[in-house]
GROMACS .gro file of C-alpha atoms in nm:
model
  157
    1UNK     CA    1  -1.683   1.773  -0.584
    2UNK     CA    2  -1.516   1.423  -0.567
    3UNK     CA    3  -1.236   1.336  -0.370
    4UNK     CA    4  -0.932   1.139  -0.536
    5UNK     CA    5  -0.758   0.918  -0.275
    6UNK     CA    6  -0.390   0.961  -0.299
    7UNK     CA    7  -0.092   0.927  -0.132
    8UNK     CA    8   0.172   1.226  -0.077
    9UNK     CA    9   0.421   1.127  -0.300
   10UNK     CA   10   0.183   1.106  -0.630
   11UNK     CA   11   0.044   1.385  -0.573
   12UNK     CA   12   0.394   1.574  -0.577
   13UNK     CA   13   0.454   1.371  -0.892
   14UNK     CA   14   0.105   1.512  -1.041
   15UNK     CA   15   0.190   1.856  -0.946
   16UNK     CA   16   0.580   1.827  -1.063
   17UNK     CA   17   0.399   1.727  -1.426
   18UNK     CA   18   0.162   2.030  -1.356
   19UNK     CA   19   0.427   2.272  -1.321
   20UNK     CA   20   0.663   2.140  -1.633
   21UNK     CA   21   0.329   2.181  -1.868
   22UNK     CA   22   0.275   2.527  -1.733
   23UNK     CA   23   0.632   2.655  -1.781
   24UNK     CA   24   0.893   2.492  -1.993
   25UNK     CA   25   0.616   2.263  -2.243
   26UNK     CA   26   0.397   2.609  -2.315
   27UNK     CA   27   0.698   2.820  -2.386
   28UNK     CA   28   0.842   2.553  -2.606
   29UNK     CA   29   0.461   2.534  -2.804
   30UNK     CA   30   0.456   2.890  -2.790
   31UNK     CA   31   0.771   2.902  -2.995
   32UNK     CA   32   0.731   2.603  -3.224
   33UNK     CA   33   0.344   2.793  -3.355
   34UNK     CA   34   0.592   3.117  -3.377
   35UNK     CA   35   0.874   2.910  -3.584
   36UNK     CA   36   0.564   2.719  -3.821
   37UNK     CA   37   0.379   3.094  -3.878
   38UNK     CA   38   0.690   3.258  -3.992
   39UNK     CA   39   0.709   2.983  -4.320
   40UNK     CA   40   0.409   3.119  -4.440
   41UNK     CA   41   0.078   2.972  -4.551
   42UNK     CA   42  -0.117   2.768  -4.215
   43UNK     CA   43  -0.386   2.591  -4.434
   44UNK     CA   44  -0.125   2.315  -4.554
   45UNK     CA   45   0.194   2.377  -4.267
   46UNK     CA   46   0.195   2.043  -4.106
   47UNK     CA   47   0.452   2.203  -3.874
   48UNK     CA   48   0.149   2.446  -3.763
   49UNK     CA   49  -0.116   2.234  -3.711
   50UNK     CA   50   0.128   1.986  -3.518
   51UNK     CA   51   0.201   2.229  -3.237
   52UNK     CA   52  -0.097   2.335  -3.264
   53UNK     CA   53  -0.269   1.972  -3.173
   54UNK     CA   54   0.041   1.920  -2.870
   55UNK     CA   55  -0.087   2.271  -2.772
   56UNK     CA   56  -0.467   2.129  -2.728
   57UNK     CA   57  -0.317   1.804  -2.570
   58UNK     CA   58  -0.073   2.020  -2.308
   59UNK     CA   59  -0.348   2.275  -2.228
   60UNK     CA   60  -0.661   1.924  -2.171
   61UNK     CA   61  -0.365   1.769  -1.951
   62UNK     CA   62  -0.367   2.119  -1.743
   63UNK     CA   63  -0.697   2.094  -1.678
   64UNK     CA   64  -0.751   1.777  -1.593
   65UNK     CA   65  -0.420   1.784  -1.379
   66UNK     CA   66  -0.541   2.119  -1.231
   67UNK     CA   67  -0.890   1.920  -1.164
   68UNK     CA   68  -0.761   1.609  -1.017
   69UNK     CA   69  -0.446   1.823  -0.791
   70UNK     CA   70  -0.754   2.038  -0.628
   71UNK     CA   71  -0.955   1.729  -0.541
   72UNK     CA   72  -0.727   1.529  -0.418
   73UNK     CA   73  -0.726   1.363  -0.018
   74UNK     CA   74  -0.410   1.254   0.046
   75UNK     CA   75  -0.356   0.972   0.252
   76UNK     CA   76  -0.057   0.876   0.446
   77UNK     CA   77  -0.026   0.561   0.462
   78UNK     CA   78   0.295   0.570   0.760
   79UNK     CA   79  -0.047   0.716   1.004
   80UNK     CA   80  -0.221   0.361   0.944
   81UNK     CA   81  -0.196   0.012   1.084
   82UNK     CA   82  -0.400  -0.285   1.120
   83UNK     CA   83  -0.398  -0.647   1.002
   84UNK     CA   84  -0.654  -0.569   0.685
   85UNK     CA   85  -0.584  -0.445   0.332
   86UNK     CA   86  -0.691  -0.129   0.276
   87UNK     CA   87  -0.552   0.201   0.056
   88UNK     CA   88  -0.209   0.264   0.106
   89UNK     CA   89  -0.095  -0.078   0.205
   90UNK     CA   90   0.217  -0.306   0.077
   91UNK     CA   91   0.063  -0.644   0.032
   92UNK     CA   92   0.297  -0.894  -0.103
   93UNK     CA   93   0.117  -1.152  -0.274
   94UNK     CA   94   0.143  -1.548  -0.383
   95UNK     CA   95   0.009  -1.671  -0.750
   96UNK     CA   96  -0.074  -2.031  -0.623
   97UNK     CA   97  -0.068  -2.139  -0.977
   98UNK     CA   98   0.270  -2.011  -0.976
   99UNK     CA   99   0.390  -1.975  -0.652
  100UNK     CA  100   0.529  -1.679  -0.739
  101UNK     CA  101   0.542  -1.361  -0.526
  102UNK     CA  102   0.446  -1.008  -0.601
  103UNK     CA  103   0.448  -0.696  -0.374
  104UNK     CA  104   0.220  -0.403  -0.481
  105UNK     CA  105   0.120  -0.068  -0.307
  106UNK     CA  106  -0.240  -0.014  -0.321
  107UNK     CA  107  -0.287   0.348  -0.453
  108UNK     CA  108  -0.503   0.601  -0.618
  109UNK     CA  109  -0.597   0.555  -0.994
  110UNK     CA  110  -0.414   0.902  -1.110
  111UNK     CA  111  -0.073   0.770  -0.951
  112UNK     CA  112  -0.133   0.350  -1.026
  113UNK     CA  113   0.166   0.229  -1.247
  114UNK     CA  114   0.252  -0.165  -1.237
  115UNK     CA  115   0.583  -0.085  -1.346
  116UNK     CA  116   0.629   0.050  -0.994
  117UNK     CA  117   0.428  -0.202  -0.807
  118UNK     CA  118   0.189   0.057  -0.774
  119UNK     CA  119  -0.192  -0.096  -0.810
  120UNK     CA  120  -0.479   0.167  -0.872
  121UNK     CA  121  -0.749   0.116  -0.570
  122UNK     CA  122  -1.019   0.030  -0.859
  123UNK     CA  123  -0.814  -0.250  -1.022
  124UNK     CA  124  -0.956  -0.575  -0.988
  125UNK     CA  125  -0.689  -0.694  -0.782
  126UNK     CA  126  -0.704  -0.451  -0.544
  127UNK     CA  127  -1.087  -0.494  -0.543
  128UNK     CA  128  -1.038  -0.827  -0.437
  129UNK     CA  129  -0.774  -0.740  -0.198
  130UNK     CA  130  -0.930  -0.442   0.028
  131UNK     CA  131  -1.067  -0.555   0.395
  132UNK     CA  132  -0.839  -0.918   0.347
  133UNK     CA  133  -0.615  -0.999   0.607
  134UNK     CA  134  -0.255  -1.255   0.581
  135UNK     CA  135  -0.348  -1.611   0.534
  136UNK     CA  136  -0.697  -1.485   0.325
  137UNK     CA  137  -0.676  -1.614  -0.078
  138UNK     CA  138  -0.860  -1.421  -0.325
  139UNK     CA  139  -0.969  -1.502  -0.664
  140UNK     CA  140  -0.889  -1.245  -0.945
  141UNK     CA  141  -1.113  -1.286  -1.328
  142UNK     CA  142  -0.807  -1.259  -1.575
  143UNK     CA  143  -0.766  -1.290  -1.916
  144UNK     CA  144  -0.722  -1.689  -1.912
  145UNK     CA  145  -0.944  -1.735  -1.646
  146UNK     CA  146  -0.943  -1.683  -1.320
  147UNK     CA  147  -0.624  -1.658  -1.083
  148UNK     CA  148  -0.596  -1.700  -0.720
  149UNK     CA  149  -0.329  -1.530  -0.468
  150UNK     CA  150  -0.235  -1.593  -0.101
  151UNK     CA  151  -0.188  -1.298   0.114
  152UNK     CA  152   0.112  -1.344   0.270
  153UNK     CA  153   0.210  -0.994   0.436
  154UNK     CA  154   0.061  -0.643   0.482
  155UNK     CA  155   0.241  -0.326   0.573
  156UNK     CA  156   0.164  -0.009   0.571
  157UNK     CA  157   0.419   0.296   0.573
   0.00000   0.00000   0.00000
């Protein structure tokens, strides 16, 4: 079976989503097939076959979340030190195009969101930053070409 790396908090947030499909998104699904059956004919009741679909989207989520929950190795990333990036580490970054800075948490792909300044471990970024140390610069493939950032700190907890 493979392991997911994760740390404690998105795997809460994985099994907080696990629990709302379970209880209050089947009962709703439940009910809306219910409500479409009781108007009558299913071959052309777009109400049906809508729940219906959201029912085969909730119950794929469930198993994958179910999947992903069982396998996962949570790391905490408070029990580890050192002066390298690896999983679970704050790095705040500089563009040197830029000279902008950026701060991102190195975490596992199910619980990566940018929005959050949470990078998933197999991003290219974080690729380039893992086993880098302050002072190192790395060189990221992008879009418009390739783009280069200083490490300027690493914490971890």
């Amino acid at each position: 079976m493979q392991k997911f790396p994760m740390t404690a908090s998105g795997l809460a947030a994985l099994e907080e989503e696990l629990r709302h499909l379970k209880g209050s998104e089947r009962s709703a699904i439940i009910r809306a097939i219910a409500e479409a059956r009781s108007h009558g004919d299913l071959s052309e009741n777009a109400e049906y076959h809508a729940a219906r679909e959201r029912q085969s989207f909730v119950e794929g989520r469930i198993a994958e979340l179910e999947e992903i929950t069982s396998a996962a190795e949570v790391i905490d990333p408070s029990t580890l030190s050192g002066d390298t990036v690896m999983f679970g580490a704050s790095v705040l970054i500089m563009d040197e195009d830029s000279e902008k800075e950026f701060c991102y948490q190195i975490v596992g792909t199910h619980e990566a969101d940018v929005r959050k300044a949470r990078l998933s471990i197999t991003s290219p970024l974080a690729k380039a930053l893992i086993a880098k140390k302050v002072g190192d610069t790395v060189s990221v493939p992008a879009p418009g070409g390739d783009r280069s950032y200083e490490i300027l700190k690493i914490t971890y907890g």
